[in-house]
Amino acid sequence: MIRILVYLALIFAAAAGFAWLADRPGEISLVWQGYEITTSLMVGAVALAALFVLLALLLSVLMAVLRAPRLLDGWITGRRRDRGYRALSRGMIAIGVGDVKRAKRSASEAAKLLDHEPLTLLLAAQTAQATGDGAGARAAFEAMLPTQETKLLGLRGLYVEAERAGEHEAARHFAEEAAKTSPGLAWAGEALFAYQSSSGEWQGALQTLGSNLQAKLIDRTAAHRLRAVLLTARGLELETGNPEEALAAALEAVRLAPTLVPAATLAARLAGRQGDIKRAMKISEAAWKQGPHPELAEAYLSVRPGDAAGDRLKRAQRLAELAPSHPESHFAVARAAIDAREFTEARRALSGIAEAAKTERYWLLMAEIEDGAEGDRGRVREYLGRAVRAPRDPVWMADGYAFTAWAPRSPVSGKLDAFEWRTPSMALADDPRPLLNLDLSPAAADASAPPAAEPQRPVALELAATPVASAREPAPPAPNGTVAKATAEPPIPDDPGVDDGTAPRIDRMRLQ
C-alpha cells in the first residue's frame, strides 16, 4: 500500500512539473562543433526524461545479465532445498508410523540434499534407533556436539543411548555436561541429582538440588523434604568422624522436615553425646508431638547414658503425656517398666491399648511380663502363639520390601526418600523357602530402576528365633539398606512345662 502511494506521488509530481513548464514556454539552444540545435523547453524536458528512462532500462538489462548466474544458482538451490525438506518431512512421518525402510531412505535423501541441517542428523539418529543400530545413533548424536545450537540435543541423545546400554558412568557424564551448558535444563538436572543421590554423594546432591530449586525444576516443599533426607544421610556419614558438623546437618534437617524421624533421632543422639541433654530432649519431644515412633522413644529414653531403669521409666511416662492416646506411648512406658522390673506398671500401660492395636509387639511384651513376673511358662507360650497370629507391627519399607533400618535411598531402586514407616500386608506362609533375594551391591544400588523380573511375586520373610529372655534388649540395628535375614526356626515344644531357656518366637510371614 505504501509503495503504491509513493508511485502515485511521483506521477503527480512529474505531471505537476510538466504543467508548470507548459505555462512557462521557452527555447533551448545547443551549439556544439559547429552544429546548432534549437528546440522548445517542453520538448527538451520530454527528451531528457526519455533519455533517463532509456538509461534506466539499459542499466536494468545489464544488471539482469550480470545477476543471471547467481539467480539461476539460487533457483536450483531453492528447488534442492525444497526437495530436501520434503524428504525430511517424509522421513519424520515414516518414523512416527514405524515405516523404518521409508524413513531410512528419506534420511539418506535428506542428508544429500540438505547440508548442515540439524534435523537431518536427528532423523538419521532416530532411524538408527528404530533399526537397533546403536553405533549409528551415537555417531549421529556425536556429530551434533560441535555446533552450539545442537549440542544439547546431541547430549540428550547420547544420554538416552548410554542409559539403554546400561553405561551409567557415560550417561552421568553426558548429564553433567548438559547441566553445565544449560543449568535450567530439566532432564539434565534431574538425572544428575538421581545419580549423585544413588551413589551416596550427599554434598554434590545437595548442590545439585539447590541448582534445580533455583531453576524452578522442583517444588519448594519437595525440595525441602529431599534436602532434609540428604542432610540426614550426611549426618549419619559424619556421625563418628565429625559430630559437630553432623549435628548441624541433623538440626537443619529437623527444621526442614519436622516429621522425618531419622533426622530427629540423629539430632537427639548427637546432642546427648555432646552433653546438651536439654536440647536432645526438646528435639525428641517436638518430633514425638508430630508423630510418635518407637525410634524416637528409644532416643528419648537413652538421652543420658548410664541412667537407672527407674529414671528411664519416669522419662517414658513424661514422654507418654505428650500423646497419651497413641499406642506408641503405651508401648514406650511398658518397655521401660519391664526394664525396671515394674511389671504391674507395664501391665497397666498395656491395658490402655485398644483391641485393634494389639499387634505382635503387644503379645511379645505380655509374654515377657508373664515370664518375668509369674514365670508361668504355659501362659508365656499362649502369648507367643497369639503373637504369631497377631497383626504385624509397622516396619521400614521401600519398594515393597521390609528393612531393619531406615536408609536415605532404596537399595532396590536407588530412589531417594523411598523408605516409609508402615504396616506391610502379610499372611502366613505355606512355603518356608525364602523368596527374598536382593543384590545389595553398590552396582545394584546405583541402578535407576528396580529389577523387572516378577515384580508382583509374594515374598516370604522369616525372622530368626528370638528368646524371651533377650527380648528386653533391643536388637542391634542392621546397616542401612540391609534386609532382615531369612533363617529357619525350631518348632515350639509340645510340652508347655519344659523350659529350655529359649522360648523361641516364630515369625514366618509373607509380604504380599
Short mmCIF file of C-alpha atoms in Angstrom, two decimals:
data_model
loop_
_atom_site.label_atom_id
_atom_site.label_comp_id
_atom_site.label_asym_id
_atom_site.label_seq_id
_atom_site.Cartn_x
_atom_site.Cartn_y
_atom_site.Cartn_z
CA MET A 1 0.00 0.00 0.00
CA ILE A 2 2.82 2.41 0.87
CA ARG A 3 4.63 1.60 -2.37
CA ILE A 4 1.51 2.43 -4.44
CA LEU A 5 1.16 5.73 -2.65
CA VAL A 6 4.82 6.52 -3.41
CA TYR A 7 4.30 5.74 -7.12
CA LEU A 8 1.19 7.95 -7.24
CA ALA A 9 3.07 10.74 -5.55
CA LEU A 10 5.90 10.54 -8.11
CA ILE A 11 3.48 10.57 -11.04
CA PHE A 12 1.67 13.53 -9.57
CA ALA A 13 4.96 15.37 -9.11
CA ALA A 14 6.01 14.68 -12.75
CA ALA A 15 2.62 15.86 -14.09
CA ALA A 16 2.81 18.98 -11.97
CA GLY A 17 6.30 19.67 -13.28
CA PHE A 18 5.28 19.33 -16.93
CA ALA A 19 2.24 21.55 -16.32
CA TRP A 20 4.46 24.16 -14.74
CA LEU A 21 6.81 24.05 -17.81
CA ALA A 22 3.83 24.28 -20.22
CA ASP A 23 2.70 27.50 -18.53
CA ARG A 24 6.19 28.97 -18.99
CA PRO A 25 7.23 28.45 -22.64
CA GLY A 26 10.79 28.98 -23.83
CA GLU A 27 13.54 27.72 -26.08
CA ILE A 28 16.70 25.67 -25.58
CA SER A 29 19.67 26.17 -27.94
CA LEU A 30 22.69 23.86 -28.08
CA VAL A 31 25.81 24.74 -30.14
CA TRP A 32 28.49 22.06 -30.37
CA GLN A 33 31.24 21.54 -33.02
CA GLY A 34 29.57 23.90 -35.50
CA TYR A 35 26.17 22.39 -35.04
CA GLU A 36 23.30 24.28 -33.52
CA ILE A 37 20.26 22.57 -32.12
CA THR A 38 17.27 24.64 -31.09
CA THR A 39 14.05 23.31 -29.53
CA SER A 40 11.33 24.32 -27.17
CA LEU A 41 11.68 23.92 -23.44
CA MET A 42 8.85 21.32 -23.25
CA VAL A 43 10.37 19.12 -26.00
CA GLY A 44 13.78 19.31 -24.33
CA ALA A 45 12.31 18.27 -20.97
CA VAL A 46 10.47 15.33 -22.56
CA ALA A 47 13.65 14.27 -24.40
CA LEU A 48 15.68 14.47 -21.21
CA ALA A 49 13.10 12.37 -19.34
CA ALA A 50 13.07 9.80 -22.16
CA LEU A 51 16.86 9.66 -22.03
CA PHE A 52 16.80 8.91 -18.30
CA VAL A 53 14.19 6.19 -18.81
CA LEU A 54 16.27 4.64 -21.58
CA LEU A 55 19.39 4.69 -19.43
CA ALA A 56 17.44 3.05 -16.57
CA LEU A 57 16.21 0.31 -18.88
CA LEU A 58 19.71 -0.33 -20.20
CA LEU A 59 21.08 -0.47 -16.65
CA SER A 60 18.36 -2.93 -15.62
CA VAL A 61 19.14 -5.21 -18.56
CA LEU A 62 22.84 -5.07 -17.77
CA MET A 63 22.26 -5.90 -14.08
CA ALA A 64 19.96 -8.77 -15.02
CA VAL A 65 22.65 -10.23 -17.29
CA LEU A 66 25.25 -9.90 -14.56
CA ARG A 67 22.99 -11.45 -11.89
CA ALA A 68 21.67 -14.27 -14.06
CA PRO A 69 24.21 -16.93 -12.88
CA ARG A 70 23.52 -16.19 -9.24
CA LEU A 71 19.75 -16.16 -9.78
CA LEU A 72 19.97 -19.45 -11.59
CA ASP A 73 22.06 -20.95 -8.81
CA GLY A 74 19.59 -19.67 -6.21
CA TRP A 75 16.69 -21.15 -8.12
CA ILE A 76 18.44 -24.52 -8.37
CA THR A 77 19.42 -24.36 -4.67
CA GLY A 78 15.87 -23.48 -3.70
CA ARG A 79 14.47 -26.44 -5.57
CA ARG A 80 17.12 -28.66 -3.94
CA ARG A 81 16.27 -27.30 -0.52
CA ASP A 82 12.56 -27.83 -1.08
CA ARG A 83 13.18 -31.41 -2.14
CA GLY A 84 15.35 -31.93 0.93
CA TYR A 85 12.73 -30.59 3.31
CA ARG A 86 10.07 -32.72 1.66
CA ALA A 87 12.31 -35.78 2.13
CA LEU A 88 12.90 -34.73 5.75
CA SER A 89 9.17 -34.39 6.33
CA ARG A 90 8.51 -37.81 4.80
CA GLY A 91 11.21 -39.31 6.99
CA MET A 92 9.77 -37.81 10.18
CA ILE A 93 6.32 -39.08 9.31
CA ALA A 94 7.73 -42.52 8.46
CA ILE A 95 9.48 -42.68 11.85
CA GLY A 96 6.23 -41.73 13.54
CA VAL A 97 4.25 -44.50 11.83
CA GLY A 98 7.05 -47.07 12.17
CA ASP A 99 7.95 -47.37 8.48
CA VAL A 100 11.68 -47.92 9.04
CA LYS A 101 12.60 -48.60 5.41
CA ARG A 102 11.00 -45.43 4.13
CA ALA A 103 12.48 -43.45 6.99
CA LYS A 104 15.95 -44.75 6.20
CA ARG A 105 15.55 -43.90 2.51
CA SER A 106 14.24 -40.44 3.29
CA ALA A 107 17.04 -39.82 5.79
CA SER A 108 19.65 -40.67 3.16
CA GLU A 109 17.97 -38.40 0.61
CA ALA A 110 17.62 -35.53 3.06
CA ALA A 111 21.28 -35.81 4.09
CA LYS A 112 22.35 -35.46 0.43
CA LEU A 113 20.07 -32.54 -0.34
CA LEU A 114 20.40 -30.55 2.91
CA ASP A 115 23.89 -29.61 4.03
CA HIS A 116 24.47 -28.52 7.65
CA GLU A 117 20.84 -29.04 8.58
CA PRO A 118 20.49 -30.27 12.22
CA LEU A 119 17.20 -32.03 11.53
CA THR A 120 18.91 -34.41 9.09
CA LEU A 121 21.18 -35.61 11.91
CA LEU A 122 18.17 -36.03 14.18
CA LEU A 123 16.33 -38.05 11.52
CA ALA A 124 19.41 -40.20 10.98
CA ALA A 125 19.73 -40.80 14.73
CA GLN A 126 16.06 -41.72 15.13
CA THR A 127 16.24 -44.02 12.13
CA ALA A 128 19.29 -45.75 13.61
CA GLN A 129 17.48 -46.12 16.92
CA ALA A 130 14.44 -47.60 15.18
CA THR A 131 16.64 -50.17 13.40
CA GLY A 132 18.57 -51.03 16.58
CA ASP A 133 21.80 -49.50 15.26
CA GLY A 134 23.19 -48.07 18.49
CA ALA A 135 26.55 -47.21 16.95
CA GLY A 136 24.87 -45.28 14.14
CA ALA A 137 22.68 -43.39 16.60
CA ARG A 138 25.67 -42.44 18.74
CA ALA A 139 27.59 -41.30 15.66
CA ALA A 140 24.68 -39.07 14.62
CA PHE A 141 24.37 -37.55 18.09
CA GLU A 142 28.12 -37.04 18.37
CA ALA A 143 28.01 -35.12 15.07
CA MET A 144 25.71 -32.62 16.79
CA LEU A 145 28.15 -31.77 19.59
CA PRO A 146 30.46 -29.30 17.74
CA THR A 147 27.56 -26.99 16.84
CA GLN A 148 26.33 -24.89 19.74
CA GLU A 149 22.68 -24.93 18.69
CA THR A 150 22.59 -28.76 18.51
CA LYS A 151 24.96 -29.59 21.38
CA LEU A 152 22.22 -30.13 23.95
CA LEU A 153 20.27 -32.27 21.52
CA GLY A 154 23.34 -34.43 20.97
CA LEU A 155 24.00 -34.74 24.70
CA ARG A 156 20.39 -35.74 25.31
CA GLY A 157 20.57 -38.43 22.63
CA LEU A 158 23.90 -39.77 23.92
CA TYR A 159 22.48 -39.85 27.45
CA VAL A 160 19.49 -41.90 26.32
CA GLU A 161 21.70 -44.30 24.37
CA ALA A 162 24.02 -44.76 27.34
CA GLU A 163 21.06 -45.45 29.61
CA ARG A 164 19.73 -48.07 27.20
CA ALA A 165 23.11 -49.74 27.06
CA GLY A 166 23.48 -49.73 30.85
CA GLU A 167 26.55 -47.47 30.68
CA HIS A 168 25.67 -45.37 33.71
CA GLU A 169 29.04 -43.66 34.03
CA ALA A 170 28.81 -42.40 30.45
CA ALA A 171 25.18 -41.37 30.96
CA ARG A 172 26.16 -39.41 34.05
CA HIS A 173 28.95 -37.67 32.14
CA PHE A 174 26.51 -36.52 29.44
CA ALA A 175 24.03 -35.32 32.06
CA GLU A 176 26.75 -33.34 33.86
CA GLU A 177 27.89 -31.75 30.59
CA ALA A 178 24.31 -30.79 29.71
CA ALA A 179 23.74 -29.34 33.20
CA LYS A 180 26.88 -27.19 32.85
CA THR A 181 25.84 -25.99 29.40
CA SER A 182 22.26 -25.20 30.44
CA PRO A 183 21.67 -25.15 34.24
CA GLY A 184 17.91 -24.82 33.75
CA LEU A 185 17.59 -27.98 31.66
CA ALA A 186 15.10 -30.23 33.47
CA TRP A 187 16.24 -33.68 32.34
CA ALA A 188 19.91 -32.93 32.99
CA GLY A 189 19.32 -31.57 36.50
CA GLU A 190 17.04 -34.43 37.49
CA ALA A 191 19.34 -37.10 36.03
CA LEU A 192 22.44 -35.67 37.71
CA PHE A 193 20.64 -35.43 41.06
CA ALA A 194 19.45 -39.04 40.75
CA TYR A 195 22.96 -40.29 40.00
CA GLN A 196 24.54 -38.35 42.84
CA SER A 197 21.96 -39.44 45.41
CA SER A 198 22.02 -43.09 44.29
CA SER A 199 25.82 -43.20 44.60
CA GLY A 200 25.85 -41.58 48.05
CA GLU A 201 27.42 -38.25 47.00
CA TRP A 202 25.40 -36.28 49.51
CA GLN A 203 27.29 -32.98 49.25
CA GLY A 204 27.14 -32.95 45.45
CA ALA A 205 23.46 -33.92 45.55
CA LEU A 206 22.77 -31.00 47.90
CA GLN A 207 24.41 -28.57 45.47
CA THR A 208 22.51 -30.01 42.50
CA LEU A 209 19.24 -29.85 44.44
CA GLY A 210 19.89 -26.18 45.15
CA SER A 211 20.54 -25.52 41.46
CA ASN A 212 17.35 -27.35 40.49
CA LEU A 213 15.37 -25.32 43.02
CA GLN A 214 16.87 -22.07 41.75
CA ALA A 215 15.96 -23.06 38.19
CA LYS A 216 12.42 -23.90 39.41
CA LEU A 217 12.73 -27.52 38.31
CA ILE A 218 11.31 -28.75 41.62
CA ASP A 219 8.65 -27.59 44.05
CA ARG A 220 10.00 -25.84 47.14
CA THR A 221 8.17 -28.15 49.56
CA ALA A 222 9.52 -31.26 47.83
CA ALA A 223 12.99 -29.71 47.71
CA HIS A 224 12.94 -29.09 51.46
CA ARG A 225 11.98 -32.70 52.11
CA LEU A 226 14.74 -34.05 49.84
CA ARG A 227 17.26 -31.66 51.35
CA ALA A 228 16.34 -32.91 54.83
CA VAL A 229 16.88 -36.51 53.72
CA LEU A 230 20.27 -35.62 52.19
CA LEU A 231 21.32 -33.75 55.33
CA THR A 232 20.31 -36.71 57.48
CA ALA A 233 22.35 -39.01 55.26
CA ARG A 234 25.33 -36.70 55.52
CA GLY A 235 24.89 -36.51 59.29
CA LEU A 236 24.91 -40.29 59.57
CA GLU A 237 28.06 -40.36 57.46
CA LEU A 238 29.83 -37.78 59.67
CA GLU A 239 28.45 -39.03 62.99
CA THR A 240 31.67 -40.69 64.14
CA GLY A 241 34.27 -38.57 62.33
CA ASN A 242 32.85 -35.05 62.67
CA PRO A 243 29.99 -34.98 65.21
CA GLU A 244 29.75 -31.17 65.28
CA GLU A 245 29.09 -30.91 61.54
CA ALA A 246 26.82 -33.95 61.73
CA LEU A 247 24.75 -32.27 64.46
CA ALA A 248 24.45 -29.07 62.40
CA ALA A 249 23.24 -31.09 59.41
CA ALA A 250 20.76 -33.03 61.55
CA LEU A 251 19.34 -29.85 63.14
CA GLU A 252 18.82 -28.27 59.72
CA ALA A 253 17.11 -31.47 58.55
CA VAL A 254 14.77 -31.35 61.56
CA ARG A 255 13.94 -27.73 60.77
CA LEU A 256 13.17 -28.51 57.12
CA ALA A 257 11.20 -31.74 57.78
CA PRO A 258 9.90 -31.99 61.37
CA THR A 259 8.21 -35.33 60.59
CA LEU A 260 11.43 -37.02 59.40
CA VAL A 261 12.02 -39.40 62.31
CA PRO A 262 15.62 -40.44 61.42
CA ALA A 263 16.68 -36.78 61.41
CA ALA A 264 15.17 -36.17 64.84
CA THR A 265 16.68 -39.32 66.36
CA LEU A 266 20.09 -38.46 64.91
CA ALA A 267 19.94 -34.89 66.21
CA ALA A 268 18.83 -36.04 69.67
CA ARG A 269 21.54 -38.71 69.80
CA LEU A 270 24.31 -36.30 68.77
CA ALA A 271 23.11 -33.56 71.13
CA GLY A 272 23.05 -36.05 74.00
CA ARG A 273 26.58 -37.20 73.24
CA GLN A 274 27.79 -33.61 73.36
CA GLY A 275 26.19 -33.15 76.78
CA ASP A 276 23.31 -30.94 75.64
CA ILE A 277 20.66 -33.10 77.28
CA LYS A 278 18.04 -30.37 77.35
CA ARG A 279 18.25 -29.79 73.60
CA ALA A 280 18.19 -33.52 72.91
CA MET A 281 15.01 -33.94 74.95
CA LYS A 282 13.34 -30.96 73.27
CA ILE A 283 14.11 -32.36 69.83
CA SER A 284 12.65 -35.75 70.73
CA GLU A 285 9.58 -34.24 72.37
CA ALA A 286 8.86 -31.98 69.40
CA ALA A 287 9.18 -34.89 66.99
CA TRP A 288 7.01 -37.08 69.25
CA LYS A 289 4.23 -34.49 69.06
CA GLN A 290 4.44 -34.62 65.25
CA GLY A 291 4.11 -38.42 65.26
CA PRO A 292 5.08 -40.95 67.97
CA HIS A 293 7.62 -43.53 66.81
CA PRO A 294 9.49 -46.32 68.64
CA GLU A 295 12.87 -44.97 67.50
CA LEU A 296 12.01 -41.59 69.00
CA ALA A 297 11.10 -43.27 72.27
CA GLU A 298 14.40 -45.17 72.35
CA ALA A 299 16.36 -41.98 71.63
CA TYR A 300 14.47 -40.11 74.36
CA LEU A 301 14.97 -42.82 76.96
CA SER A 302 18.68 -43.16 76.13
CA VAL A 303 19.37 -39.43 76.05
CA ARG A 304 21.52 -39.71 79.21
CA PRO A 305 23.69 -42.85 79.17
CA GLY A 306 24.02 -44.67 82.46
CA ASP A 307 20.61 -43.70 83.84
CA ALA A 308 18.95 -46.20 86.12
CA ALA A 309 15.97 -48.16 84.86
CA GLY A 310 13.69 -46.19 87.18
CA ASP A 311 14.82 -42.89 85.68
CA ARG A 312 14.16 -44.24 82.20
CA LEU A 313 10.65 -45.23 83.32
CA LYS A 314 9.93 -41.72 84.61
CA ARG A 315 11.19 -40.26 81.35
CA ALA A 316 8.96 -42.64 79.38
CA GLN A 317 5.93 -41.59 81.44
CA ARG A 318 6.75 -37.94 80.74
CA LEU A 319 7.01 -38.66 77.02
CA ALA A 320 3.70 -40.55 77.07
CA GLU A 321 1.94 -37.48 78.47
CA LEU A 322 2.64 -35.66 75.17
CA ALA A 323 0.48 -38.18 73.24
CA PRO A 324 -1.48 -40.13 75.87
CA SER A 325 -3.89 -41.83 73.45
CA HIS A 326 -1.29 -43.11 70.99
CA PRO A 327 -0.33 -46.82 71.22
CA GLU A 328 3.38 -45.96 70.98
CA SER A 329 3.10 -44.07 74.26
CA HIS A 330 1.80 -47.21 75.99
CA PHE A 331 4.48 -49.33 74.36
CA ALA A 332 7.23 -46.95 75.46
CA VAL A 333 6.05 -46.95 79.10
CA ALA A 334 5.63 -50.74 79.08
CA ARG A 335 9.13 -51.28 77.67
CA ALA A 336 10.70 -49.00 80.29
CA ALA A 337 8.63 -50.61 83.07
CA ILE A 338 9.73 -54.10 82.07
CA ASP A 339 13.37 -52.97 82.09
CA ALA A 340 12.79 -51.56 85.60
CA ARG A 341 11.00 -54.82 86.56
CA GLU A 342 7.87 -52.84 87.37
CA PHE A 343 5.59 -55.47 85.87
CA THR A 344 2.41 -54.05 87.40
CA GLU A 345 3.10 -50.70 85.76
CA ALA A 346 3.89 -52.47 82.49
CA ARG A 347 0.53 -54.31 82.57
CA ARG A 348 -1.25 -51.07 83.36
CA ALA A 349 0.38 -49.34 80.42
CA LEU A 350 -0.51 -52.14 78.00
CA SER A 351 -4.08 -52.26 79.26
CA GLY A 352 -4.68 -48.87 77.66
CA ILE A 353 -4.10 -50.25 74.18
CA ALA A 354 -7.24 -50.82 72.14
CA GLU A 355 -8.05 -54.29 70.85
CA ALA A 356 -7.41 -53.28 67.24
CA ALA A 357 -3.90 -52.06 68.16
CA LYS A 358 -2.81 -55.30 69.84
CA THR A 359 -0.11 -56.25 67.39
CA GLU A 360 2.69 -58.79 67.59
CA ARG A 361 4.72 -56.47 69.81
CA TYR A 362 1.89 -56.26 72.34
CA TRP A 363 1.75 -60.01 72.83
CA LEU A 364 5.53 -60.33 72.96
CA LEU A 365 5.63 -57.73 75.72
CA MET A 366 2.84 -59.55 77.55
CA ALA A 367 4.83 -62.78 77.28
CA GLU A 368 7.90 -61.03 78.65
CA ILE A 369 5.89 -59.60 81.54
CA GLU A 370 4.44 -63.02 82.36
CA ASP A 371 7.88 -64.60 82.15
CA GLY A 372 9.43 -62.03 84.49
CA ALA A 373 6.57 -61.66 86.96
CA GLU A 374 4.97 -65.07 87.40
CA GLY A 375 7.13 -67.45 85.41
CA ASP A 376 4.03 -69.21 84.05
CA ARG A 377 5.52 -70.94 81.03
CA GLY A 378 2.13 -72.07 79.77
CA ARG A 379 0.84 -68.50 79.74
CA VAL A 380 4.06 -67.37 78.08
CA ARG A 381 3.58 -69.84 75.26
CA GLU A 382 -0.03 -68.79 74.89
CA TYR A 383 1.04 -65.18 74.38
CA LEU A 384 3.73 -66.24 71.94
CA GLY A 385 1.15 -68.16 69.96
CA ARG A 386 -1.06 -65.10 69.85
CA ALA A 387 1.93 -63.04 68.67
CA VAL A 388 2.31 -65.33 65.67
CA ARG A 389 -1.29 -64.72 64.64
CA ALA A 390 -1.48 -61.04 65.59
CA PRO A 391 -1.29 -58.19 63.06
CA ARG A 392 2.21 -57.15 62.13
CA ASP A 393 3.87 -54.05 63.53
CA PRO A 394 4.96 -51.21 61.26
CA VAL A 395 8.43 -51.54 59.74
CA TRP A 396 10.62 -49.52 57.40
CA MET A 397 9.64 -50.42 53.86
CA ALA A 398 10.93 -49.38 50.46
CA ASP A 399 9.88 -50.62 47.03
CA GLY A 400 7.72 -53.34 48.59
CA TYR A 401 10.47 -54.82 50.81
CA ALA A 402 10.88 -54.69 54.59
CA PHE A 403 14.14 -53.47 56.10
CA THR A 404 15.52 -53.44 59.62
CA ALA A 405 16.69 -49.81 59.49
CA TRP A 406 15.98 -46.58 57.64
CA ALA A 407 18.26 -45.54 54.80
CA PRO A 408 18.29 -42.33 52.75
CA ARG A 409 17.89 -44.25 49.49
CA SER A 410 16.38 -47.56 48.48
CA PRO A 411 18.91 -50.36 47.88
CA VAL A 412 16.45 -51.84 45.37
CA SER A 413 15.92 -48.90 43.01
CA GLY A 414 18.34 -46.30 44.34
CA LYS A 415 15.48 -43.82 44.77
CA LEU A 416 15.96 -41.12 47.37
CA ASP A 417 13.49 -40.91 50.28
CA ALA A 418 11.87 -44.22 49.36
CA PHE A 419 11.52 -45.54 52.94
CA GLU A 420 8.15 -45.45 54.68
CA TRP A 421 7.16 -46.49 58.18
CA ARG A 422 4.07 -48.58 57.60
CA THR A 423 2.47 -51.91 58.26
CA PRO A 424 3.11 -54.45 55.49
CA SER A 425 0.32 -56.59 54.13
CA MET A 426 1.15 -60.10 55.34
CA ALA A 427 -0.18 -63.61 55.54
CA LEU A 428 1.08 -66.88 56.98
CA ALA A 429 3.49 -68.52 54.55
CA ASP A 430 2.79 -72.05 53.39
CA ASP A 431 6.19 -72.42 51.81
CA PRO A 432 9.03 -71.68 54.26
CA ARG A 433 11.58 -71.30 51.47
CA PRO A 434 12.83 -67.71 51.43
CA LEU A 435 11.97 -65.87 48.25
CA LEU A 436 13.68 -62.62 49.09
CA ASN A 437 16.83 -62.45 47.01
CA LEU A 438 18.23 -58.96 46.54
CA ASP A 439 21.57 -57.85 45.18
CA LEU A 440 22.60 -55.04 47.51
CA SER A 441 25.99 -54.43 45.95
CA PRO A 442 26.92 -50.81 45.11
CA ALA A 443 26.48 -51.55 41.43
CA ALA A 444 22.94 -52.74 42.00
CA ALA A 445 22.20 -49.78 44.26
CA ASP A 446 23.19 -47.39 41.50
CA ALA A 447 20.59 -48.84 39.14
CA SER A 448 17.94 -46.31 38.25
CA ALA A 449 15.05 -48.78 38.21
CA PRO A 450 14.08 -51.92 40.17
CA PRO A 451 14.53 -55.29 38.51
CA ALA A 452 11.67 -56.17 36.22
CA ALA A 453 11.64 -59.90 36.94
CA GLU A 454 8.44 -60.96 38.72
CA PRO A 455 7.67 -57.61 40.39
CA GLN A 456 4.43 -58.86 41.96
CA ARG A 457 5.71 -62.18 43.30
CA PRO A 458 4.90 -62.69 47.01
CA VAL A 459 7.90 -62.51 49.31
CA ALA A 460 8.38 -64.75 52.32
CA LEU A 461 10.23 -63.00 55.13
CA GLU A 462 11.39 -65.15 58.05
CA LEU A 463 12.91 -63.68 61.18
CA ALA A 464 15.30 -65.57 63.42
CA ALA A 465 14.01 -67.16 66.62
CA THR A 466 14.23 -64.65 69.48
CA PRO A 467 14.50 -65.89 73.09
CA VAL A 468 12.11 -64.25 75.52
CA ALA A 469 14.96 -63.60 77.91
CA SER A 470 16.71 -61.47 75.31
CA ALA A 471 13.60 -59.55 74.25
CA ARG A 472 14.38 -56.88 76.85
CA GLU A 473 17.47 -55.87 74.88
CA PRO A 474 16.82 -54.06 71.61
CA ALA A 475 18.16 -55.79 68.54
CA PRO A 476 21.27 -54.12 67.14
CA PRO A 477 20.43 -52.05 64.08
CA ALA A 478 21.44 -53.55 60.79
CA PRO A 479 23.47 -51.49 58.33
CA ASN A 480 21.50 -49.12 56.16
CA GLY A 481 19.81 -50.94 53.34
CA THR A 482 20.06 -54.39 54.96
CA VAL A 483 17.09 -56.71 54.61
CA ALA A 484 16.10 -58.95 57.52
CA LYS A 485 17.93 -62.22 57.08
CA ALA A 486 15.81 -65.27 56.34
CA THR A 487 16.54 -68.11 58.77
CA ALA A 488 14.93 -71.36 59.75
CA GLU A 489 13.35 -71.69 63.19
CA PRO A 490 12.87 -74.59 65.58
CA PRO A 491 9.28 -75.58 66.35
CA ILE A 492 7.69 -74.77 69.67
CA PRO A 493 7.96 -77.75 72.05
CA ASP A 494 4.69 -79.52 72.66
CA ASP A 495 5.20 -79.79 76.42
CA PRO A 496 4.48 -76.39 77.98
CA GLY A 497 6.16 -77.46 81.18
CA VAL A 498 9.58 -77.90 79.64
CA ASP A 499 11.64 -74.73 79.91
CA ASP A 500 14.81 -74.92 77.87
CA GLY A 501 15.58 -71.20 78.36
CA THR A 502 14.96 -70.24 74.78
CA ALA A 503 11.17 -69.91 74.35
CA PRO A 504 11.58 -69.38 70.62
CA ARG A 505 9.44 -66.91 68.74
CA ILE A 506 8.12 -67.97 65.36
CA ASP A 507 7.53 -65.17 62.94
CA ARG A 508 7.12 -66.59 59.46
CA MET A 509 5.45 -64.10 57.17
CA ARG A 510 4.88 -63.40 53.55
CA LEU A 511 4.75 -59.91 52.16
CA GLN A 512 2.09 -59.63 49.52
#
